[in-house]
Amino acid sequence: MHDFRALPMKRTEIRDVARDLRRSLGLEGLLWFPVLQLVEHAFPRLDKQYHFEVAEHEELGESHGLTVRDGDSVCIKIREDIYDRAFSDEGRDRGTVAHEAGHYLLHARSPALHRHFGGPLKSYEDPEWQAKAFQGELLIPKHLVGGMSVWDVAKECGVSYDAAEYQMNLYAAGK
Ligand SMILES: [Zn+2]
């Protein structure tokens, strides 16, 4: 998606999208977000033109996941080995699933995703930056993790240590 520019979104706006999603699912107070259930069961219930697919290694190659739009329908594809590990609650792979959920919510329906021709892309306009921010905000909700250690966040939120550390540093910096 690096060739595309999205509508600019600040981190706080992306945080609101993640929190609204949690609220609409009745999961606002839960540290451990069931991200596979979101993409496998909740999204299809809410959006009849959405599909979820576990993709074979040959199809996705180096990509761990992909969100593709075809006309009006949107599909999140997760590579089979990544799916299996996310299913086993591996933090890094849960992060990949949350990242694709971010592309779906923030970009897949957006008519404002433009092909970007050259020139520097501001991070707030970069769909990859936005999906990465969404991943962190959804899995490590700022309103729940105040005062927790990085290790506890990794364990309780089901994310990698690196992801927990990155997000907690952001919060500590007042972001
Ligand atoms: Zn991405």
PDB file of C-alpha atoms and ligand atoms in Angstrom:
ATOM      1  CA  MET A   1       0.000   0.000   0.000  1.00  0.00           C
ATOM      2  CA  HIS A   2       3.032   2.286  -0.047  1.00  0.00           C
ATOM      3  CA  ASP A   3       1.969   3.820  -3.340  1.00  0.00           C
ATOM      4  CA  PHE A   4      -1.174   5.183  -1.798  1.00  0.00           C
ATOM      5  CA  ARG A   5      -2.055   8.189   0.254  1.00  0.00           C
ATOM      6  CA  ALA A   6      -4.953   8.031   2.702  1.00  0.00           C
ATOM      7  CA  LEU A   7      -6.997  10.782   4.291  1.00  0.00           C
ATOM      8  CA  PRO A   8      -4.755  12.257   6.974  1.00  0.00           C
ATOM      9  CA  MET A   9      -5.531  10.888  10.429  1.00  0.00           C
ATOM     10  CA  LYS A  10      -3.911  11.756  13.717  1.00  0.00           C
ATOM     11  CA  ARG A  11      -3.112   9.088  16.279  1.00  0.00           C
ATOM     12  CA  THR A  12      -5.843  10.422  18.572  1.00  0.00           C
ATOM     13  CA  GLU A  13      -8.417  10.000  15.791  1.00  0.00           C
ATOM     14  CA  ILE A  14      -7.252   6.454  15.156  1.00  0.00           C
ATOM     15  CA  ARG A  15      -7.458   5.833  18.924  1.00  0.00           C
ATOM     16  CA  ASP A  16     -11.092   6.967  18.791  1.00  0.00           C
ATOM     17  CA  VAL A  17     -11.860   4.551  15.936  1.00  0.00           C
ATOM     18  CA  ALA A  18     -10.358   1.678  17.958  1.00  0.00           C
ATOM     19  CA  ARG A  19     -12.225   2.668  21.099  1.00  0.00           C
ATOM     20  CA  ASP A  20     -15.533   3.073  19.236  1.00  0.00           C
ATOM     21  CA  LEU A  21     -15.051  -0.396  17.803  1.00  0.00           C
ATOM     22  CA  ARG A  22     -14.421  -1.839  21.289  1.00  0.00           C
ATOM     23  CA  ARG A  23     -17.462   0.021  22.600  1.00  0.00           C
ATOM     24  CA  SER A  24     -19.726  -1.236  19.808  1.00  0.00           C
ATOM     25  CA  LEU A  25     -18.663  -4.808  20.613  1.00  0.00           C
ATOM     26  CA  GLY A  26     -19.072  -4.359  24.365  1.00  0.00           C
ATOM     27  CA  LEU A  27     -15.329  -4.931  24.848  1.00  0.00           C
ATOM     28  CA  GLU A  28     -14.276  -1.541  26.134  1.00  0.00           C
ATOM     29  CA  GLY A  29     -13.015  -2.849  29.464  1.00  0.00           C
ATOM     30  CA  LEU A  30     -11.203  -5.929  28.189  1.00  0.00           C
ATOM     31  CA  LEU A  31      -7.392  -5.958  28.022  1.00  0.00           C
ATOM     32  CA  TRP A  32      -7.212  -9.048  25.796  1.00  0.00           C
ATOM     33  CA  PHE A  33      -8.930  -8.199  22.528  1.00  0.00           C
ATOM     34  CA  PRO A  34     -10.270 -11.202  20.531  1.00  0.00           C
ATOM     35  CA  VAL A  35      -8.889 -10.004  17.222  1.00  0.00           C
ATOM     36  CA  LEU A  36      -9.401 -13.209  15.236  1.00  0.00           C
ATOM     37  CA  GLN A  37     -13.057 -13.321  16.251  1.00  0.00           C
ATOM     38  CA  LEU A  38     -13.312  -9.744  15.023  1.00  0.00           C
ATOM     39  CA  VAL A  39     -12.123 -10.466  11.488  1.00  0.00           C
ATOM     40  CA  GLU A  40     -13.654 -13.952  11.251  1.00  0.00           C
ATOM     41  CA  HIS A  41     -17.058 -13.415  12.850  1.00  0.00           C
ATOM     42  CA  ALA A  42     -17.864  -9.806  13.771  1.00  0.00           C
ATOM     43  CA  PHE A  43     -16.940  -8.062  10.503  1.00  0.00           C
ATOM     44  CA  PRO A  44     -18.921 -10.551   8.339  1.00  0.00           C
ATOM     45  CA  ARG A  45     -21.995  -9.992  10.533  1.00  0.00           C
ATOM     46  CA  LEU A  46     -21.713  -6.222  10.135  1.00  0.00           C
ATOM     47  CA  ASP A  47     -20.790  -6.147   6.456  1.00  0.00           C
ATOM     48  CA  LYS A  48     -22.349  -8.576   3.980  1.00  0.00           C
ATOM     49  CA  GLN A  49     -19.737  -7.704   1.372  1.00  0.00           C
ATOM     50  CA  TYR A  50     -16.842  -8.550   3.631  1.00  0.00           C
ATOM     51  CA  HIS A  51     -15.060 -11.902   3.533  1.00  0.00           C
ATOM     52  CA  PHE A  52     -12.321 -13.463   5.584  1.00  0.00           C
ATOM     53  CA  GLU A  53      -9.892 -15.940   4.108  1.00  0.00           C
ATOM     54  CA  VAL A  54      -7.029 -18.048   5.383  1.00  0.00           C
ATOM     55  CA  ALA A  55      -4.629 -17.985   2.442  1.00  0.00           C
ATOM     56  CA  GLU A  56      -2.045 -20.542   1.446  1.00  0.00           C
ATOM     57  CA  HIS A  57       1.613 -19.661   1.686  1.00  0.00           C
ATOM     58  CA  GLU A  58       2.000 -19.763  -2.120  1.00  0.00           C
ATOM     59  CA  GLU A  59      -0.701 -17.148  -2.581  1.00  0.00           C
ATOM     60  CA  LEU A  60       0.604 -14.513  -0.174  1.00  0.00           C
ATOM     61  CA  GLY A  61       4.316 -15.212  -0.414  1.00  0.00           C
ATOM     62  CA  GLU A  62       6.195 -12.841   1.867  1.00  0.00           C
ATOM     63  CA  SER A  63       3.037 -11.033   2.992  1.00  0.00           C
ATOM     64  CA  HIS A  64       1.656 -12.093   6.361  1.00  0.00           C
ATOM     65  CA  GLY A  65      -1.705 -10.581   5.560  1.00  0.00           C
ATOM     66  CA  LEU A  66      -3.480  -8.550   2.921  1.00  0.00           C
ATOM     67  CA  THR A  67      -6.672  -6.537   2.654  1.00  0.00           C
ATOM     68  CA  VAL A  68      -8.017  -6.456  -0.892  1.00  0.00           C
ATOM     69  CA  ARG A  69     -10.916  -4.592  -2.400  1.00  0.00           C
ATOM     70  CA  ASP A  70     -12.679  -5.964  -5.458  1.00  0.00           C
ATOM     71  CA  GLY A  71     -15.539  -3.753  -6.556  1.00  0.00           C
ATOM     72  CA  ASP A  72     -17.798  -3.453  -3.525  1.00  0.00           C
ATOM     73  CA  SER A  73     -16.446  -6.475  -1.702  1.00  0.00           C
ATOM     74  CA  VAL A  74     -13.497  -6.495   0.654  1.00  0.00           C
ATOM     75  CA  CYS A  75     -11.465  -9.451   1.809  1.00  0.00           C
ATOM     76  CA  ILE A  76      -8.937  -9.807   4.609  1.00  0.00           C
ATOM     77  CA  LYS A  77      -6.523 -12.614   3.848  1.00  0.00           C
ATOM     78  CA  ILE A  78      -4.215 -13.986   6.515  1.00  0.00           C
ATOM     79  CA  ARG A  79      -1.441 -16.423   5.587  1.00  0.00           C
ATOM     80  CA  GLU A  80      -2.129 -19.895   7.017  1.00  0.00           C
ATOM     81  CA  ASP A  81       0.920 -20.077   9.293  1.00  0.00           C
ATOM     82  CA  ILE A  82       0.208 -16.593  10.650  1.00  0.00           C
ATOM     83  CA  TYR A  83      -3.428 -17.566  11.231  1.00  0.00           C
ATOM     84  CA  ASP A  84      -2.390 -20.695  13.131  1.00  0.00           C
ATOM     85  CA  ARG A  85      -0.044 -18.721  15.363  1.00  0.00           C
ATOM     86  CA  ALA A  86      -2.603 -15.969  15.961  1.00  0.00           C
ATOM     87  CA  PHE A  87      -5.041 -18.739  16.883  1.00  0.00           C
ATOM     88  CA  SER A  88      -2.449 -19.948  19.411  1.00  0.00           C
ATOM     89  CA  ASP A  89      -2.362 -16.391  20.828  1.00  0.00           C
ATOM     90  CA  GLU A  90       1.096 -15.486  19.519  1.00  0.00           C
ATOM     91  CA  GLY A  91       1.364 -11.719  20.069  1.00  0.00           C
ATOM     92  CA  ARG A  92       3.191 -10.813  16.884  1.00  0.00           C
ATOM     93  CA  ASP A  93       0.645 -12.622  14.727  1.00  0.00           C
ATOM     94  CA  ARG A  94      -2.313 -11.184  16.616  1.00  0.00           C
ATOM     95  CA  GLY A  95      -0.716  -7.861  15.705  1.00  0.00           C
ATOM     96  CA  THR A  96      -0.734  -8.760  12.008  1.00  0.00           C
ATOM     97  CA  VAL A  97      -4.454  -9.546  12.176  1.00  0.00           C
ATOM     98  CA  ALA A  98      -5.157  -6.250  13.981  1.00  0.00           C
ATOM     99  CA  HIS A  99      -3.098  -4.417  11.338  1.00  0.00           C
ATOM    100  CA  GLU A 100      -5.274  -5.804   8.531  1.00  0.00           C
ATOM    101  CA  ALA A 101      -8.416  -4.965  10.539  1.00  0.00           C
ATOM    102  CA  GLY A 102      -7.056  -1.405  10.540  1.00  0.00           C
ATOM    103  CA  HIS A 103      -6.692  -1.394   6.756  1.00  0.00           C
ATOM    104  CA  TYR A 104     -10.249  -2.677   6.463  1.00  0.00           C
ATOM    105  CA  LEU A 105     -11.747  -0.079   8.811  1.00  0.00           C
ATOM    106  CA  LEU A 106      -9.633   2.888   7.756  1.00  0.00           C
ATOM    107  CA  HIS A 107      -8.974   2.284   4.067  1.00  0.00           C
ATOM    108  CA  ALA A 108     -10.900  -0.495   2.376  1.00  0.00           C
ATOM    109  CA  ARG A 109     -14.097   1.551   2.011  1.00  0.00           C
ATOM    110  CA  SER A 110     -12.428   4.895   1.601  1.00  0.00           C
ATOM    111  CA  PRO A 111     -12.908   6.586  -1.755  1.00  0.00           C
ATOM    112  CA  ALA A 112     -10.150   8.955  -0.649  1.00  0.00           C
ATOM    113  CA  LEU A 113      -7.295   6.517  -1.052  1.00  0.00           C
ATOM    114  CA  HIS A 114      -5.289   8.067  -3.845  1.00  0.00           C
ATOM    115  CA  ARG A 115      -2.383   6.723  -5.739  1.00  0.00           C
ATOM    116  CA  HIS A 116       0.592   8.715  -4.617  1.00  0.00           C
ATOM    117  CA  PHE A 117       3.033   9.925  -7.240  1.00  0.00           C
ATOM    118  CA  GLY A 118       6.458  10.679  -5.855  1.00  0.00           C
ATOM    119  CA  GLY A 119       7.369  13.205  -3.210  1.00  0.00           C
ATOM    120  CA  PRO A 120       7.572  12.540   0.502  1.00  0.00           C
ATOM    121  CA  LEU A 121       4.503  11.037   2.096  1.00  0.00           C
ATOM    122  CA  LYS A 122       3.585  12.529   5.452  1.00  0.00           C
ATOM    123  CA  SER A 123       3.273   9.804   8.041  1.00  0.00           C
ATOM    124  CA  TYR A 124      -0.297  10.810   8.893  1.00  0.00           C
ATOM    125  CA  GLU A 125      -1.272  10.237   5.249  1.00  0.00           C
ATOM    126  CA  ASP A 126       0.506   6.910   4.949  1.00  0.00           C
ATOM    127  CA  PRO A 127      -1.928   3.967   5.114  1.00  0.00           C
ATOM    128  CA  GLU A 128       0.838   1.785   6.568  1.00  0.00           C
ATOM    129  CA  TRP A 129       1.513   4.259   9.378  1.00  0.00           C
ATOM    130  CA  GLN A 130      -2.226   4.445  10.052  1.00  0.00           C
ATOM    131  CA  ALA A 131      -2.715   0.658  10.129  1.00  0.00           C
ATOM    132  CA  LYS A 132       0.282   0.281  12.428  1.00  0.00           C
ATOM    133  CA  ALA A 133      -1.098   2.947  14.746  1.00  0.00           C
ATOM    134  CA  PHE A 134      -4.509   1.239  14.727  1.00  0.00           C
ATOM    135  CA  GLN A 135      -2.919  -2.109  15.594  1.00  0.00           C
ATOM    136  CA  GLY A 136      -1.257  -0.609  18.686  1.00  0.00           C
ATOM    137  CA  GLU A 137      -4.287   1.405  19.775  1.00  0.00           C
ATOM    138  CA  LEU A 138      -6.696  -1.530  19.419  1.00  0.00           C
ATOM    139  CA  LEU A 139      -4.603  -4.160  21.164  1.00  0.00           C
ATOM    140  CA  ILE A 140      -3.067  -1.889  23.832  1.00  0.00           C
ATOM    141  CA  PRO A 141      -5.861   0.487  24.836  1.00  0.00           C
ATOM    142  CA  LYS A 142      -4.524   3.609  26.498  1.00  0.00           C
ATOM    143  CA  HIS A 143      -7.496   3.853  28.867  1.00  0.00           C
ATOM    144  CA  LEU A 144      -6.705   0.449  30.397  1.00  0.00           C
ATOM    145  CA  VAL A 145      -2.920   0.113  30.618  1.00  0.00           C
ATOM    146  CA  GLY A 146      -1.916   3.080  32.780  1.00  0.00           C
ATOM    147  CA  GLY A 147       0.652   2.036  35.399  1.00  0.00           C
ATOM    148  CA  MET A 148       1.204  -1.440  33.952  1.00  0.00           C
ATOM    149  CA  SER A 149       4.673  -2.822  33.228  1.00  0.00           C
ATOM    150  CA  VAL A 150       5.693  -3.652  29.656  1.00  0.00           C
ATOM    151  CA  TRP A 151       5.784  -7.356  30.539  1.00  0.00           C
ATOM    152  CA  ASP A 152       2.290  -7.261  31.987  1.00  0.00           C
ATOM    153  CA  VAL A 153       0.984  -5.391  28.951  1.00  0.00           C
ATOM    154  CA  ALA A 154       2.554  -7.979  26.616  1.00  0.00           C
ATOM    155  CA  LYS A 155       0.982 -10.830  28.580  1.00  0.00           C
ATOM    156  CA  GLU A 156      -2.408  -9.326  29.410  1.00  0.00           C
ATOM    157  CA  CYS A 157      -3.002  -7.721  25.999  1.00  0.00           C
ATOM    158  CA  GLY A 158      -1.553 -10.631  24.018  1.00  0.00           C
ATOM    159  CA  VAL A 159       1.039  -8.617  22.097  1.00  0.00           C
ATOM    160  CA  SER A 160       4.769  -8.981  21.501  1.00  0.00           C
ATOM    161  CA  TYR A 161       7.138  -7.432  24.031  1.00  0.00           C
ATOM    162  CA  ASP A 162       8.365  -5.032  21.328  1.00  0.00           C
ATOM    163  CA  ALA A 163       4.844  -3.898  20.504  1.00  0.00           C
ATOM    164  CA  ALA A 164       4.054  -3.384  24.195  1.00  0.00           C
ATOM    165  CA  GLU A 165       7.243  -1.398  24.733  1.00  0.00           C
ATOM    166  CA  TYR A 166       6.665   0.762  21.653  1.00  0.00           C
ATOM    167  CA  GLN A 167       3.119   1.606  22.667  1.00  0.00           C
ATOM    168  CA  MET A 168       3.909   2.228  26.340  1.00  0.00           C
ATOM    169  CA  ASN A 169       6.723   4.597  25.308  1.00  0.00           C
ATOM    170  CA  LEU A 170       4.235   6.552  23.207  1.00  0.00           C
ATOM    171  CA  TYR A 171       1.848   6.826  26.126  1.00  0.00           C
ATOM    172  CA  ALA A 172       4.661   7.800  28.491  1.00  0.00           C
ATOM    173  CA  ALA A 173       5.577  10.586  26.042  1.00  0.00           C
ATOM    174  CA  GLY A 174       2.020  11.913  26.307  1.00  0.00           C
ATOM    175  CA  LYS A 175       0.902  10.697  22.879  1.00  0.00           C
TER     176      LYS A 175
HETATM  177 ZN    ZN B   1      -0.266  -2.837   5.983  1.00  0.00          ZN
END
